[in-house]
CSV table of C-alpha atoms in Angstrom, one decimal:
chain,number,residue,atom,x,y,z
A,315,MET,CA,25.8,12.9,-42.5
A,316,ARG,CA,26.7,12.2,-38.9
A,317,LYS,CA,24.1,10.4,-36.8
A,318,SER,CA,22.7,12.6,-34.0
A,319,VAL,CA,23.2,11.4,-30.4
A,320,GLY,CA,20.1,10.2,-28.7
A,321,LEU,CA,21.7,8.8,-25.5
A,322,LEU,CA,25.2,9.3,-24.1
A,323,LEU,CA,26.8,7.3,-21.4
A,324,ALA,CA,30.0,8.4,-19.6
A,325,SER,CA,30.7,5.7,-17.1
A,326,GLY,CA,34.4,4.8,-16.9
A,327,LEU,CA,35.6,5.5,-20.5
A,328,ILE,CA,32.5,5.1,-22.5
A,329,ALA,CA,29.6,6.9,-24.1
A,330,THR,CA,26.9,4.7,-25.6
A,331,PRO,CA,24.9,6.4,-28.5
A,332,LEU,CA,21.4,5.7,-29.5
A,333,ALA,CA,20.5,7.4,-32.8
A,334,VAL,CA,17.3,9.4,-33.1
A,335,SER,CA,15.8,11.2,-36.1
A,336,GLY,CA,16.7,14.8,-36.5
A,337,GLN,CA,19.9,16.6,-35.5
A,338,ALA,CA,17.9,19.3,-33.7
A,339,ASN,CA,16.6,16.7,-31.2
A,340,ALA,CA,20.0,15.6,-30.1
A,341,ALA,CA,20.7,17.9,-27.1
A,342,THR,CA,17.2,17.8,-25.8
A,343,THR,CA,17.1,14.0,-26.0
A,344,ALA,CA,20.4,13.6,-24.3
A,345,ALA,CA,19.3,15.8,-21.4
A,346,THR,CA,15.9,14.2,-20.9
A,347,ASN,CA,17.1,10.7,-21.1
A,348,ALA,CA,20.0,11.2,-18.7
A,349,THR,CA,18.4,9.1,-16.0
A,350,ALA,CA,18.3,6.2,-18.4
A,351,TRP,CA,22.0,6.0,-19.0
A,352,THR,CA,23.4,2.5,-18.7
A,353,THR,CA,26.9,0.9,-18.7
A,354,ALA,CA,28.5,-0.6,-21.8
A,355,ALA,CA,31.8,-2.3,-22.4
A,356,ALA,CA,34.6,-0.4,-24.3
A,357,THR,CA,37.9,-1.3,-25.8
A,358,THR,CA,40.8,1.1,-26.2
A,359,GLY,CA,42.0,2.4,-29.5
A,360,ALA,CA,45.1,0.3,-29.1
A,361,ALA,CA,43.2,-2.9,-29.5
A,362,THR,CA,45.0,-6.2,-29.0
A,363,SER,CA,45.4,-8.7,-31.8
A,364,ALA,CA,42.5,-10.8,-30.4
A,365,GLN,CA,40.1,-7.9,-30.9
A,366,ALA,CA,38.7,-6.6,-34.2
A,367,LYS,CA,40.3,-3.5,-35.6
A,368,PRO,CA,38.0,-0.4,-35.6
A,369,TYR,CA,36.7,0.9,-38.9
A,370,SER,CA,38.6,4.2,-38.2
A,371,SER,CA,41.6,4.9,-36.0
A,372,PHE,CA,42.4,8.4,-34.6
A,373,LYS,CA,45.5,10.4,-33.9
A,374,ILE,CA,44.9,12.8,-31.0
A,375,SER,CA,46.7,16.1,-30.5
A,376,LEU,CA,46.1,18.0,-27.3
A,377,LYS,CA,47.4,21.4,-26.1
A,378,HIS,CA,46.4,22.9,-22.8
A,379,THR,CA,47.2,25.3,-20.0
A,380,LYS,CA,50.0,23.9,-18.0
A,381,ARG,CA,49.9,26.2,-14.9
A,382,THR,CA,47.0,28.4,-13.6
A,383,LYS,CA,46.1,30.1,-10.4
A,384,ARG,CA,43.4,29.0,-7.9
A,385,GLY,CA,40.1,29.9,-9.3
A,386,GLY,CA,41.7,30.4,-12.7
A,387,LYS,CA,40.9,29.1,-16.1
A,388,ILE,CA,42.2,26.1,-18.2
A,389,THR,CA,41.9,26.1,-22.0
A,390,TYR,CA,42.1,22.9,-24.0
A,391,TYR,CA,42.8,22.7,-27.8
A,392,LEU,CA,41.9,19.2,-29.0
A,393,ARG,CA,42.5,17.8,-32.5
A,394,ALA,CA,41.6,14.4,-33.8
A,395,LYS,CA,42.7,13.1,-37.2
A,396,ASN,CA,41.0,10.1,-38.8
A,397,LEU,CA,43.8,7.7,-39.9
A,398,GLY,CA,41.3,5.4,-41.6
A,399,PRO,CA,41.1,3.0,-43.2
A,400,TYR,CA,37.4,4.2,-43.5
A,401,TYR,CA,35.5,7.4,-42.8
A,402,ALA,CA,34.0,7.8,-39.3
A,403,ASP,CA,30.3,8.8,-38.9
A,404,TYR,CA,29.5,7.5,-35.4
A,405,TYR,CA,32.0,9.3,-33.1
A,406,TRP,CA,32.2,12.0,-30.4
A,407,ILE,CA,35.0,14.3,-29.5
A,408,GLY,CA,35.6,15.6,-25.9
A,409,GLY,CA,36.0,13.6,-22.8
A,410,GLU,CA,36.4,13.9,-19.0
A,411,VAL,CA,36.9,17.4,-17.6
A,412,PRO,CA,38.8,18.0,-14.3
A,413,LYS,CA,37.3,17.8,-10.9
A,414,GLY,CA,36.5,21.0,-9.0
A,415,VAL,CA,35.4,23.2,-11.9
A,416,VAL,CA,32.4,25.6,-12.0
A,417,PRO,CA,29.4,24.1,-13.9
A,418,THR,CA,29.6,26.3,-17.0
A,419,LEU,CA,32.2,26.1,-19.8
A,420,ARG,CA,32.7,27.7,-23.2
A,421,TRP,CA,33.6,25.8,-26.3
A,422,GLY,CA,34.3,26.3,-30.0
A,423,ALA,CA,34.2,23.7,-32.8
A,424,ALA,CA,33.4,23.2,-36.5
A,425,LYS,CA,30.1,24.7,-37.8
A,426,GLY,CA,27.1,22.6,-36.9
A,427,THR,CA,28.7,21.0,-33.8
A,428,LYS,CA,26.5,20.3,-30.8
A,429,CYS,CA,27.6,19.4,-27.3
A,430,THR,CA,26.3,18.0,-24.0
A,431,TRP,CA,27.9,18.0,-20.5
A,432,GLU,CA,26.8,15.7,-17.7
A,433,GLY,CA,28.9,14.8,-14.6
A,434,ARG,CA,32.5,15.0,-15.6
A,435,TRP,CA,31.9,14.0,-19.2
A,436,PHE,CA,31.7,16.6,-22.0
A,437,TRP,CA,31.0,15.3,-25.5
A,438,CYS,CA,30.4,17.0,-28.9
A,439,TRP,CA,29.3,15.7,-32.2
A,440,GLY,CA,29.1,17.2,-35.7
A,441,LYS,CA,26.8,17.1,-38.7
A,442,TYR,CA,29.0,15.3,-41.1
A,443,ARG,CA,31.1,12.2,-41.4
A,444,LEU,CA,34.9,12.5,-41.0
A,445,GLU,CA,36.7,11.3,-44.1
A,446,LYS,CA,40.0,9.4,-43.9
A,447,GLY,CA,42.8,12.0,-43.5
A,448,ALA,CA,40.5,14.7,-42.2
A,449,THR,CA,40.7,16.4,-38.8
A,450,ASP,CA,38.0,17.3,-36.3
A,451,TRP,CA,38.6,19.9,-33.6
A,452,LEU,CA,37.3,21.2,-30.3
A,453,ASN,CA,38.4,24.0,-28.1
A,454,PHE,CA,37.0,24.7,-24.6
A,455,GLN,CA,37.7,26.5,-21.4
A,456,VAL,CA,36.8,25.6,-17.8
A,457,THR,CA,37.0,27.7,-14.7
A,458,LEU,CA,38.3,26.2,-11.5
A,459,LYS,CA,36.4,26.6,-8.2
A,460,LYS,CA,38.5,28.8,-5.8
A,461,GLY,CA,38.8,25.8,-3.4
A,462,THR,CA,40.3,23.5,-6.0
A,463,LYS,CA,44.0,22.7,-5.3
A,464,GLY,CA,46.8,20.4,-6.6
A,465,ILE,CA,46.6,19.0,-10.1
A,466,ALA,CA,43.7,19.4,-12.5
A,467,LYS,CA,43.5,16.3,-14.7
A,468,ALA,CA,41.4,15.8,-17.8
A,469,ARG,CA,41.2,12.9,-20.3
A,470,LEU,CA,40.3,14.0,-23.8
A,471,GLY,CA,40.0,12.5,-27.2
A,472,ILE,CA,37.5,10.4,-29.2
A,473,ILE,CA,34.9,7.7,-28.6
A,474,ALA,CA,33.9,5.9,-31.8
A,475,TYR,CA,31.5,3.1,-32.7
A,476,ASP,CA,31.5,0.7,-35.6
A,477,VAL,CA,27.9,0.7,-36.6
A,478,PRO,CA,27.1,-1.4,-39.7
A,479,LEU,CA,24.9,0.0,-42.5
A,480,GLY,CA,21.2,-0.3,-41.6
A,481,ALA,CA,21.9,-0.4,-37.8
A,482,GLU,CA,21.7,3.3,-37.2
A,483,ASN,CA,18.3,3.1,-35.5
A,484,ILE,CA,18.8,0.0,-33.4
A,485,ASP,CA,18.4,0.5,-29.7
A,486,LYS,CA,21.4,0.2,-27.4
A,487,GLU,CA,20.4,-3.2,-25.9
A,488,GLU,CA,20.4,-4.7,-29.4
A,489,LEU,CA,23.7,-3.0,-30.3
A,490,GLU,CA,25.2,-4.6,-27.2
A,491,ARG,CA,23.6,-8.0,-28.0
A,492,ILE,CA,25.1,-8.1,-31.5
A,493,GLY,CA,28.5,-7.2,-30.2
A,494,ILE,CA,29.0,-3.6,-31.3
A,495,LYS,CA,31.8,-2.1,-29.2
A,496,GLY,CA,33.1,1.4,-28.6
A,497,TYR,CA,36.8,2.4,-29.1
A,498,THR,CA,38.4,5.2,-27.2
A,499,TRP,CA,41.5,7.3,-27.9
A,500,LEU,CA,42.1,9.6,-24.9
A,501,LYS,CA,45.0,11.7,-23.8
A,502,THR,CA,45.6,12.9,-20.3
A,503,ALA,CA,46.2,16.6,-19.7
A,504,LYS,CA,47.5,17.8,-16.3
A,505,THR,CA,47.5,21.4,-15.1
A,506,THR,CA,49.3,22.6,-11.9
A,507,ILE,CA,47.1,24.8,-9.7
A,508,VAL,CA,49.4,27.4,-8.2
A,509,THR,CA,48.7,28.9,-4.7
A,510,PRO,CA,50.6,32.1,-4.2
A,511,PRO,CA,52.6,32.3,-1.0
A,512,ARG,CA,51.5,34.6,1.8
A,513,ARG,CA,54.7,36.6,1.4
A,514,PRO,CA,55.9,36.3,-2.1
A,515,THR,CA,59.7,36.5,-2.6
A,516,LYS,CA,61.7,37.8,-5.6
A,517,THR,CA,62.2,34.2,-6.7
A,518,TRP,CA,58.5,33.4,-6.9
A,519,THR,CA,57.0,33.3,-10.4
A,520,PRO,CA,53.2,33.5,-10.7
A,521,PRO,CA,51.5,31.5,-13.4
A,522,PRO,CA,50.9,33.2,-16.8
A,523,VAL,CA,47.4,34.8,-17.2
A,524,VAL,CA,45.0,32.6,-19.1
A,525,LYS,CA,43.1,34.7,-21.7
A,526,GLU,CA,39.3,34.5,-21.6
A,527,TYR,CA,38.0,32.2,-24.3
A,528,ASN,CA,35.2,34.0,-26.2
A,529,PRO,CA,33.3,31.8,-28.6
A,530,PRO,CA,29.7,32.7,-29.7
A,531,ALA,CA,27.3,33.1,-26.8
A,532,SER,CA,25.5,30.0,-28.0
A,533,HIS,CA,28.6,27.9,-27.3
A,534,GLU,CA,28.3,28.0,-23.5
A,535,GLU,CA,27.4,24.6,-21.9
A,536,SER,CA,26.1,24.0,-18.4
A,537,ASN,CA,26.7,20.8,-16.5
A,538,LYS,CA,23.3,19.1,-16.1
A,539,LYS,CA,24.3,17.4,-12.9
A,540,LYS,CA,26.4,20.4,-11.5
A,541,ASP,CA,28.5,17.8,-9.6
A,542,THR,CA,32.0,18.6,-10.8
């Protein structure tokens, strides 16, 4: 069974987990311990030869809205396949959402998934381990603030940890001391925000309408910092 998240950090590329007992406590613990978040070092999924290889590597597939209007919506469809060589049971799927979005988003994922969103970092975790060859998924939709212009950029994928058997309940300081590192596999998604001209001509093409994403009502997440 997947270990529940007790503490998530999203500084730079990293989220540092601290396991707690009980999956039901995960979201509450993450919110109440937000002020205790600290920085940890991370290595990328494409580790150099001098670095230890992760227990599991991931292949990331990402589809997203390429063009949208000001104040419009962007939908992301994220898939992460575990390439092995082992199963993964200490990982999170999600990543960094664009700047300039309203502090509420809607998401869909496998049954039993829970999510948390703080600052620009939106992470989700499931109940079960991901076997080699299996794929996890996450869909979510953000809404741009009307004043947001230019390019909306997100970085999405996986953050995973190699936690040895028996170390699931060790606190984050001890994990860092014994050298347990995080590995990230993130892809960049860019969306052009289109501002209609004051006097549209026949050659102007508006962006396609982005359909409303309607997962269950319980799959609506609010940004705890409201600082996007």
